[in-house]
């Protein structure tokens, strides 16, 4: 559990550093981007290792039907995450599609994982995404992107479906059946 918590702390610190200490970050120049990226990557690796190695301590038993709710939410999370990269009509509808995707992802996983390590990981990521949105909204104005062609949104739907299949395949490969059973 210590690696998991350390990974979460590193992830959060690396992401928030730019906005909470902008002068210090600016003084670092381009090296600061590399340091932040390394901190984020190290945090991610520590979270994965810590989560996979954490003792299973049951807190609650999720009902089986929540698996279906999770999968629908995850399809939405993948779509939202992709919105940030699209140039279609939908992109300008939401200011923080990636962070919204993290929130949806975290809630979806909290619904189907009732162990302590899952609650720590997914609860922390949910809290981080909420705080990140608040900090960004307070520190930056948003210039809404102009809508692009609707066909780009259709491409986003196709990419979402492909990525959802890839993500479920990876979960299965790791020994987690995302469809229950």
mmCIF file of C-alpha atoms in Angstrom:
data_model
loop_
_atom_site.group_PDB
_atom_site.id
_atom_site.type_symbol
_atom_site.label_atom_id
_atom_site.label_comp_id
_atom_site.label_asym_id
_atom_site.label_seq_id
_atom_site.Cartn_x
_atom_site.Cartn_y
_atom_site.Cartn_z
ATOM 1 C CA UNK A 1 0.000 0.000 0.000
ATOM 2 C CA UNK A 2 2.965 2.315 0.603
ATOM 3 C CA UNK A 3 3.980 2.209 -3.079
ATOM 4 C CA UNK A 4 0.408 2.981 -4.098
ATOM 5 C CA UNK A 5 0.194 5.996 -1.815
ATOM 6 C CA UNK A 6 3.649 7.211 -2.867
ATOM 7 C CA UNK A 7 2.650 6.868 -6.523
ATOM 8 C CA UNK A 8 -0.554 8.828 -5.972
ATOM 9 C CA UNK A 9 1.337 11.573 -4.121
ATOM 10 C CA UNK A 10 3.937 11.817 -6.907
ATOM 11 C CA UNK A 11 1.236 11.878 -9.611
ATOM 12 C CA UNK A 12 -0.693 14.652 -7.862
ATOM 13 C CA UNK A 13 2.399 16.710 -7.049
ATOM 14 C CA UNK A 14 3.772 16.481 -10.587
ATOM 15 C CA UNK A 15 0.440 17.506 -12.096
ATOM 16 C CA UNK A 16 -0.271 20.378 -9.706
ATOM 17 C CA UNK A 17 3.278 21.789 -9.535
ATOM 18 C CA UNK A 18 2.866 23.941 -12.659
ATOM 19 C CA UNK A 19 -0.240 25.655 -11.305
ATOM 20 C CA UNK A 20 0.569 25.849 -7.612
ATOM 21 C CA UNK A 21 4.145 27.060 -8.088
ATOM 22 C CA UNK A 22 4.141 28.756 -11.524
ATOM 23 C CA UNK A 23 7.238 30.878 -10.877
ATOM 24 C CA UNK A 24 9.308 27.915 -9.737
ATOM 25 C CA UNK A 25 8.092 25.912 -12.715
ATOM 26 C CA UNK A 26 8.858 28.777 -15.138
ATOM 27 C CA UNK A 27 12.378 29.132 -13.710
ATOM 28 C CA UNK A 28 13.041 25.497 -14.602
ATOM 29 C CA UNK A 29 12.469 26.179 -18.311
ATOM 30 C CA UNK A 30 12.135 23.186 -20.601
ATOM 31 C CA UNK A 31 13.807 20.939 -18.033
ATOM 32 C CA UNK A 32 10.721 21.445 -15.878
ATOM 33 C CA UNK A 33 8.555 19.733 -18.486
ATOM 34 C CA UNK A 34 10.848 16.720 -18.480
ATOM 35 C CA UNK A 35 10.944 16.588 -14.693
ATOM 36 C CA UNK A 36 7.149 16.818 -14.527
ATOM 37 C CA UNK A 37 6.777 14.091 -17.151
ATOM 38 C CA UNK A 38 9.224 11.865 -15.282
ATOM 39 C CA UNK A 39 7.338 12.490 -12.035
ATOM 40 C CA UNK A 40 4.022 11.611 -13.675
ATOM 41 C CA UNK A 41 5.463 8.458 -15.241
ATOM 42 C CA UNK A 42 7.135 7.395 -11.986
ATOM 43 C CA UNK A 43 3.900 8.062 -10.116
ATOM 44 C CA UNK A 44 1.967 5.938 -12.610
ATOM 45 C CA UNK A 45 4.435 3.051 -12.340
ATOM 46 C CA UNK A 46 4.356 3.207 -8.532
ATOM 47 C CA UNK A 47 0.554 3.280 -8.542
ATOM 48 C CA UNK A 48 0.376 0.224 -10.792
ATOM 49 C CA UNK A 49 2.957 -1.732 -8.791
ATOM 50 C CA UNK A 50 1.443 -0.643 -5.491
ATOM 51 C CA UNK A 51 -2.103 -1.486 -6.538
ATOM 52 C CA UNK A 52 -1.188 -4.875 -7.983
ATOM 53 C CA UNK A 53 0.890 -5.715 -4.900
ATOM 54 C CA UNK A 54 -1.545 -4.426 -2.275
ATOM 55 C CA UNK A 55 -3.172 -6.872 0.096
ATOM 56 C CA UNK A 56 -6.846 -7.461 -0.699
ATOM 57 C CA UNK A 57 -8.776 -5.971 2.183
ATOM 58 C CA UNK A 58 -12.509 -6.162 1.475
ATOM 59 C CA UNK A 59 -14.543 -3.123 2.501
ATOM 60 C CA UNK A 60 -17.797 -3.822 0.692
ATOM 61 C CA UNK A 61 -19.172 -6.291 -1.859
ATOM 62 C CA UNK A 62 -20.405 -4.636 -5.038
ATOM 63 C CA UNK A 63 -23.515 -6.228 -6.586
ATOM 64 C CA UNK A 64 -22.955 -7.943 -9.936
ATOM 65 C CA UNK A 65 -25.200 -5.580 -11.914
ATOM 66 C CA UNK A 66 -22.743 -2.738 -11.272
ATOM 67 C CA UNK A 67 -20.385 -4.408 -13.756
ATOM 68 C CA UNK A 68 -22.745 -3.338 -16.533
ATOM 69 C CA UNK A 69 -22.967 0.189 -15.133
ATOM 70 C CA UNK A 70 -19.168 0.271 -14.981
ATOM 71 C CA UNK A 71 -18.841 -0.765 -18.620
ATOM 72 C CA UNK A 72 -21.283 1.893 -19.800
ATOM 73 C CA UNK A 73 -19.483 4.528 -17.751
ATOM 74 C CA UNK A 74 -16.136 3.359 -19.121
ATOM 75 C CA UNK A 75 -17.379 3.662 -22.682
ATOM 76 C CA UNK A 76 -18.335 7.236 -21.820
ATOM 77 C CA UNK A 77 -14.966 7.860 -20.150
ATOM 78 C CA UNK A 78 -13.065 6.701 -23.238
ATOM 79 C CA UNK A 79 -15.244 8.934 -25.408
ATOM 80 C CA UNK A 80 -14.729 11.946 -23.123
ATOM 81 C CA UNK A 81 -10.977 11.411 -23.030
ATOM 82 C CA UNK A 82 -10.883 11.342 -26.808
ATOM 83 C CA UNK A 83 -12.857 14.582 -27.050
ATOM 84 C CA UNK A 84 -9.757 16.509 -26.049
ATOM 85 C CA UNK A 85 -7.948 15.348 -29.176
ATOM 86 C CA UNK A 86 -10.775 15.753 -31.663
ATOM 87 C CA UNK A 87 -11.377 18.761 -33.832
ATOM 88 C CA UNK A 88 -15.037 17.968 -34.320
ATOM 89 C CA UNK A 89 -18.138 19.783 -33.188
ATOM 90 C CA UNK A 90 -18.129 18.295 -29.703
ATOM 91 C CA UNK A 91 -14.718 19.471 -28.524
ATOM 92 C CA UNK A 92 -15.795 22.991 -27.670
ATOM 93 C CA UNK A 93 -18.739 21.762 -25.595
ATOM 94 C CA UNK A 94 -16.630 20.861 -22.555
ATOM 95 C CA UNK A 95 -13.670 22.614 -20.969
ATOM 96 C CA UNK A 96 -12.003 19.629 -19.288
ATOM 97 C CA UNK A 97 -12.864 16.445 -21.190
ATOM 98 C CA UNK A 98 -9.785 14.521 -20.003
ATOM 99 C CA UNK A 99 -10.324 15.371 -16.349
ATOM 100 C CA UNK A 100 -14.025 14.636 -16.701
ATOM 101 C CA UNK A 101 -13.041 11.278 -18.188
ATOM 102 C CA UNK A 102 -10.830 10.598 -15.155
ATOM 103 C CA UNK A 103 -13.763 11.395 -12.853
ATOM 104 C CA UNK A 104 -16.078 9.043 -14.765
ATOM 105 C CA UNK A 105 -13.358 6.354 -14.835
ATOM 106 C CA UNK A 106 -12.800 6.677 -11.088
ATOM 107 C CA UNK A 107 -16.505 6.521 -10.213
ATOM 108 C CA UNK A 108 -16.981 3.532 -12.540
ATOM 109 C CA UNK A 109 -14.153 1.655 -10.846
ATOM 110 C CA UNK A 110 -15.302 2.585 -7.345
ATOM 111 C CA UNK A 111 -18.658 0.992 -8.178
ATOM 112 C CA UNK A 112 -17.169 -2.416 -8.952
ATOM 113 C CA UNK A 113 -14.150 -2.617 -6.644
ATOM 114 C CA UNK A 114 -14.891 -2.851 -2.950
ATOM 115 C CA UNK A 115 -11.388 -3.406 -1.602
ATOM 116 C CA UNK A 116 -9.296 -0.869 0.291
ATOM 117 C CA UNK A 117 -6.578 -0.467 -2.351
ATOM 118 C CA UNK A 118 -9.208 0.260 -5.008
ATOM 119 C CA UNK A 119 -10.938 2.796 -2.810
ATOM 120 C CA UNK A 120 -7.598 4.505 -2.136
ATOM 121 C CA UNK A 121 -6.552 4.511 -5.812
ATOM 122 C CA UNK A 122 -9.803 5.405 -7.522
ATOM 123 C CA UNK A 123 -10.977 7.708 -4.729
ATOM 124 C CA UNK A 124 -7.683 9.590 -4.861
ATOM 125 C CA UNK A 125 -7.821 9.937 -8.636
ATOM 126 C CA UNK A 126 -11.389 11.251 -8.368
ATOM 127 C CA UNK A 127 -10.346 13.781 -5.738
ATOM 128 C CA UNK A 128 -7.278 14.802 -7.773
ATOM 129 C CA UNK A 129 -9.366 15.387 -10.922
ATOM 130 C CA UNK A 130 -11.836 17.552 -8.988
ATOM 131 C CA UNK A 131 -9.016 19.604 -7.436
ATOM 132 C CA UNK A 132 -7.215 19.916 -10.781
ATOM 133 C CA UNK A 133 -10.336 21.332 -12.453
ATOM 134 C CA UNK A 134 -10.800 23.847 -9.635
ATOM 135 C CA UNK A 135 -7.163 24.945 -9.768
ATOM 136 C CA UNK A 136 -7.171 25.269 -13.565
ATOM 137 C CA UNK A 137 -10.444 27.202 -13.585
ATOM 138 C CA UNK A 138 -9.082 29.642 -11.012
ATOM 139 C CA UNK A 139 -5.760 30.168 -12.776
ATOM 140 C CA UNK A 140 -6.620 30.195 -16.488
ATOM 141 C CA UNK A 141 -9.293 31.556 -18.758
ATOM 142 C CA UNK A 142 -10.704 29.290 -21.447
ATOM 143 C CA UNK A 143 -10.949 30.170 -25.094
ATOM 144 C CA UNK A 144 -13.658 27.872 -26.386
ATOM 145 C CA UNK A 145 -12.447 26.094 -29.552
ATOM 146 C CA UNK A 146 -14.459 26.690 -32.697
ATOM 147 C CA UNK A 147 -16.492 23.668 -33.766
ATOM 148 C CA UNK A 148 -15.099 21.623 -36.584
ATOM 149 C CA UNK A 149 -16.735 19.195 -38.990
ATOM 150 C CA UNK A 150 -19.229 16.647 -37.641
ATOM 151 C CA UNK A 151 -17.375 13.827 -39.437
ATOM 152 C CA UNK A 152 -14.567 14.231 -36.883
ATOM 153 C CA UNK A 153 -17.072 13.330 -34.142
ATOM 154 C CA UNK A 154 -17.973 10.174 -36.068
ATOM 155 C CA UNK A 155 -14.275 9.296 -36.174
ATOM 156 C CA UNK A 156 -14.185 9.843 -32.393
ATOM 157 C CA UNK A 157 -17.041 7.352 -31.935
ATOM 158 C CA UNK A 158 -15.187 4.735 -33.988
ATOM 159 C CA UNK A 159 -11.916 5.325 -32.130
ATOM 160 C CA UNK A 160 -13.794 5.136 -28.816
ATOM 161 C CA UNK A 161 -15.210 1.714 -29.693
ATOM 162 C CA UNK A 162 -11.813 0.420 -30.827
ATOM 163 C CA UNK A 163 -10.078 1.749 -27.696
ATOM 164 C CA UNK A 164 -12.780 0.258 -25.463
ATOM 165 C CA UNK A 165 -12.131 -3.162 -27.028
ATOM 166 C CA UNK A 166 -8.355 -2.710 -26.557
ATOM 167 C CA UNK A 167 -8.799 -1.670 -22.911
ATOM 168 C CA UNK A 168 -11.066 -4.623 -22.146
ATOM 169 C CA UNK A 169 -8.572 -6.962 -23.856
ATOM 170 C CA UNK A 170 -5.750 -5.590 -21.705
ATOM 171 C CA UNK A 171 -7.864 -6.078 -18.568
ATOM 172 C CA UNK A 172 -8.558 -9.669 -19.626
ATOM 173 C CA UNK A 173 -4.863 -10.244 -20.339
ATOM 174 C CA UNK A 174 -4.099 -8.974 -16.816
ATOM 175 C CA UNK A 175 -6.602 -11.463 -15.380
ATOM 176 C CA UNK A 176 -9.471 -9.044 -14.746
ATOM 177 C CA UNK A 177 -12.707 -9.881 -16.552
ATOM 178 C CA UNK A 178 -14.351 -6.513 -17.261
ATOM 179 C CA UNK A 179 -17.639 -8.228 -18.092
ATOM 180 C CA UNK A 180 -18.021 -10.080 -14.804
ATOM 181 C CA UNK A 181 -18.215 -13.762 -14.215
#
